[in-house]
Tab-separated table of C-alpha atoms and ligand atoms in Angstrom:
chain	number	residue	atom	x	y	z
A	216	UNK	CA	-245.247	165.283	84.309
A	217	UNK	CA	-242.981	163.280	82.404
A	218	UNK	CA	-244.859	161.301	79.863
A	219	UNK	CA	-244.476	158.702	77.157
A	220	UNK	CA	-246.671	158.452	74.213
A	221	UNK	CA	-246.880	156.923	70.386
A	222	UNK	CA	-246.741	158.264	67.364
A	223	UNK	CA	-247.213	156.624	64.395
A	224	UNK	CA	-246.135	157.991	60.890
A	225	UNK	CA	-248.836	156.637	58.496
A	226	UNK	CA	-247.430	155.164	54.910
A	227	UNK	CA	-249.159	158.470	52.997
A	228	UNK	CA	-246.234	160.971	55.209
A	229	UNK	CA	-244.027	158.059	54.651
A	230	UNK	CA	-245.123	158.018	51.107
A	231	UNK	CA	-244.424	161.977	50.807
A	232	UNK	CA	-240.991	161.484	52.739
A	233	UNK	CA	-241.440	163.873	55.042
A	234	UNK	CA	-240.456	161.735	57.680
A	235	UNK	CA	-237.497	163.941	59.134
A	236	UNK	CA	-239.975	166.950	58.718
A	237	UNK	CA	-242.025	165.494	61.452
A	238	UNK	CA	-239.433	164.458	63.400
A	239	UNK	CA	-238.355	167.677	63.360
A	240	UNK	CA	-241.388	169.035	64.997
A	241	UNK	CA	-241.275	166.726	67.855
A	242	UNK	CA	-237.726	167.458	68.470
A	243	UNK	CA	-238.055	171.421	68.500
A	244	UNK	CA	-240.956	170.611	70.822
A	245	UNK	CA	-239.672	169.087	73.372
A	246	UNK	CA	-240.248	165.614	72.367
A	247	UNK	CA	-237.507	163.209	71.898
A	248	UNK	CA	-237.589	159.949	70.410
A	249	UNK	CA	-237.240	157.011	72.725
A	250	UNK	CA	-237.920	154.519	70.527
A	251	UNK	CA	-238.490	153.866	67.024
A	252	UNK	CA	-239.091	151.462	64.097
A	253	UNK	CA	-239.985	151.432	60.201
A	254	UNK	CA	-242.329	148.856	59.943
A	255	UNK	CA	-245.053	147.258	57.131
A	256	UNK	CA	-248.042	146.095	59.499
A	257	UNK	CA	-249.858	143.074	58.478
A	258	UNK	CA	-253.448	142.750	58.792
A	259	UNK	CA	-253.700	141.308	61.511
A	260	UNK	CA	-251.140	143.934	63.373
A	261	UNK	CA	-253.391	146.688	62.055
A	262	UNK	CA	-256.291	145.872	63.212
A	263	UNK	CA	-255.581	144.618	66.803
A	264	UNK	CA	-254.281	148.081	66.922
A	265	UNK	CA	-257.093	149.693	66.165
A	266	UNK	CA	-258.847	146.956	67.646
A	267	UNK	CA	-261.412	150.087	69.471
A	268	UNK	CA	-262.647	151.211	66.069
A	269	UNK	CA	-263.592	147.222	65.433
A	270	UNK	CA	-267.119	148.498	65.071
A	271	UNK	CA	-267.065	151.551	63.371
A	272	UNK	CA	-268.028	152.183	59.652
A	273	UNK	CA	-264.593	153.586	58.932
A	274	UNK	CA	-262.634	150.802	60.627
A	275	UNK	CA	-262.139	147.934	56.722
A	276	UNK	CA	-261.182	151.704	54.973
A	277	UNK	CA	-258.467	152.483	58.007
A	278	UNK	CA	-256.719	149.284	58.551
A	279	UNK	CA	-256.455	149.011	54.550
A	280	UNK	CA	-254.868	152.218	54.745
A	281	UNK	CA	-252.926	151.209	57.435
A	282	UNK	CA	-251.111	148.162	55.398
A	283	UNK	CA	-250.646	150.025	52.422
A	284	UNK	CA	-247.020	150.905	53.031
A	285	UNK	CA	-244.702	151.337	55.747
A	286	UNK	CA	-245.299	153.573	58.557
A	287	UNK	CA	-242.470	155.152	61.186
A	288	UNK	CA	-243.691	153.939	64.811
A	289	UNK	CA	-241.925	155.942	67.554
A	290	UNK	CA	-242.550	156.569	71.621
A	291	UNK	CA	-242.039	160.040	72.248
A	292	UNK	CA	-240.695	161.541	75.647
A	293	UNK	CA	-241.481	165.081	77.003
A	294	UNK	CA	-243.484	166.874	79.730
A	295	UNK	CA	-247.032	166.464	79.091
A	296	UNK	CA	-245.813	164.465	76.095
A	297	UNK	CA	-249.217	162.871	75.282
A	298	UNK	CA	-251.018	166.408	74.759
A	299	UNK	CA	-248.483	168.235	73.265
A	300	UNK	CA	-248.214	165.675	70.491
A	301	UNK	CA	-252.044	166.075	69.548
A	302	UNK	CA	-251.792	169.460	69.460
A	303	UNK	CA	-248.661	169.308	67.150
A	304	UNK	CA	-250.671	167.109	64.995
A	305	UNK	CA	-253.833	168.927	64.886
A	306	UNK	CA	-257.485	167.477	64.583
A	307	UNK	CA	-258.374	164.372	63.067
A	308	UNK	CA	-259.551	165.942	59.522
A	309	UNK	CA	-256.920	167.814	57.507
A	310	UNK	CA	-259.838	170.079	56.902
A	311	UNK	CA	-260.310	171.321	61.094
A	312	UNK	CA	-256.477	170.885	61.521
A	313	UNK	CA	-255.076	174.778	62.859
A	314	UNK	CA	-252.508	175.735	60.652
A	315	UNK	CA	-248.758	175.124	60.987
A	316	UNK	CA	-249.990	171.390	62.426
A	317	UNK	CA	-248.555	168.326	61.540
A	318	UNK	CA	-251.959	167.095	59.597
A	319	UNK	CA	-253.036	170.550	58.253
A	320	UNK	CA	-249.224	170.849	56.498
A	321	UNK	CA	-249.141	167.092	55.283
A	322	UNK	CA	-252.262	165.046	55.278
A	323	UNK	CA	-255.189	164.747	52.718
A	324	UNK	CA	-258.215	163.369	54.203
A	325	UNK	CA	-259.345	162.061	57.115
A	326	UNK	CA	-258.279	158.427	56.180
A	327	UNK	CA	-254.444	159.737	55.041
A	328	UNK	CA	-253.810	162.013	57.811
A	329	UNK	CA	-250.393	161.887	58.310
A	330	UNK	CA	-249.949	160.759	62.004
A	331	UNK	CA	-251.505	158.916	64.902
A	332	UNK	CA	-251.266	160.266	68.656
A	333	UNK	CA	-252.227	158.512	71.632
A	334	UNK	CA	-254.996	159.694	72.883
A	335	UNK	CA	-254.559	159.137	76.725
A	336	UNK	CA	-252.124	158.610	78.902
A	337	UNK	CA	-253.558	154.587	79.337
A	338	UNK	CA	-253.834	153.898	75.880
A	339	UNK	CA	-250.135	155.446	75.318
A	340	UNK	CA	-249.089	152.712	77.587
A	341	UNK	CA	-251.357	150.175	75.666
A	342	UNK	CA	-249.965	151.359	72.338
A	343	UNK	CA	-246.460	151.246	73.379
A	344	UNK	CA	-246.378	147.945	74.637
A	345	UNK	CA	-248.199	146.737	71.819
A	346	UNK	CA	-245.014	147.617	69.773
A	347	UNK	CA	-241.900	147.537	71.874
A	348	UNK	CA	-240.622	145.480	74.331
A	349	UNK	CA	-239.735	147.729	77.558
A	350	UNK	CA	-236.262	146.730	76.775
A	351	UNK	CA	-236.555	148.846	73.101
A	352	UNK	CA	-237.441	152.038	74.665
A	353	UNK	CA	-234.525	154.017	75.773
A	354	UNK	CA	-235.045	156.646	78.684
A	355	UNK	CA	-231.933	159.526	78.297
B	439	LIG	P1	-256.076	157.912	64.174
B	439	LIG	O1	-255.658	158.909	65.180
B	439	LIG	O2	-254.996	157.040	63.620
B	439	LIG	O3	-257.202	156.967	64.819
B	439	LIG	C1	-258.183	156.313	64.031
B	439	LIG	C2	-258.183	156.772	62.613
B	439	LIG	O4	-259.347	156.481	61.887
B	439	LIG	C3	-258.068	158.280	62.570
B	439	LIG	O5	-256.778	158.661	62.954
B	439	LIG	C4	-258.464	158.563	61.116
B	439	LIG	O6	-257.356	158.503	60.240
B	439	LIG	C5	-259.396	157.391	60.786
B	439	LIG	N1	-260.776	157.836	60.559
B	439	LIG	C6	-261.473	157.711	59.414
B	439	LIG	N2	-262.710	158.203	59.553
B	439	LIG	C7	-262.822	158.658	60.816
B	439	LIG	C8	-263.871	159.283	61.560
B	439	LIG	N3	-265.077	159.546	61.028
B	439	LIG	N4	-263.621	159.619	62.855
B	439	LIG	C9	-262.417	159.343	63.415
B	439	LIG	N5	-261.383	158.756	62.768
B	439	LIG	C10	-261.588	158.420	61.473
């Protein structure tokens, strides 16, 4: 089915300006970009985004990451759009990423790893409107 989902460049890709590299990927799979901003989250923005990690050890480490610079945040549009993003980006850790993915090619550790993906279809919908307005996301 058609599907929208979001992707978030995180500041160490943004850092490495491989921005257009990644783009690239979406684009020759499929994926086009709907919507998109550069943005420098506060705080506050970065953790009521990961507001489902609130209780995990990892979550002060990730939202400081998060903040540290400014990070691409685009809905992508494609069949199956959701899946076929995490499998362009590969698993979590740089370290189990399959080669030719998004993380194994550009991320360092588990913390700076490149990219986020939705990871379902309801928190795509969650994510997205937690970022755009339905009037900044551009069906073609
Ligand atoms: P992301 O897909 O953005 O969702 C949550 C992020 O937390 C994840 O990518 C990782 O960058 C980060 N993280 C750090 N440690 C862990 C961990 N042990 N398990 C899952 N995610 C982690």
């Amino acid at each position: 089915a058609l599907e929208r989902t979001l992707s978030i460049i995180k500041p160490d890709a943004v850092a490495k300006n491989v921005i257009g590299e990644i783009y690239s990927r979406f684009e020759k799979a499929g994926l086009k970009v709907v919507a998109a901003k550069m943005k420098h989250l506060s705080k506050q923005e970065a953790e009521g985004f990961y507001a489902v990690h609130r209780e995990r050890p990892f979550f002060a480490a990730l939202v400081e990451f998060m903040i540290s610079g400014p990070v691409m945040v685009q809905v992508l549009e494609g069949e199956g759009a959701m899946l076929k993003n995490r499998e362009l980006m590969g698993a979590t850790n740089p370290k189990d990423a399959a080669p030719g993915t998004i993380r194994a090619d550009f991320a360092d550790s588990i913390d700076a790893n490149a990219v986020h993906g939705s990871d379902s279809l309801e928190n795509a919908a969650i994510e997205i409107a937690y970022f755009f307005p339905a009037t900044d996301v551009y069906a073609r």
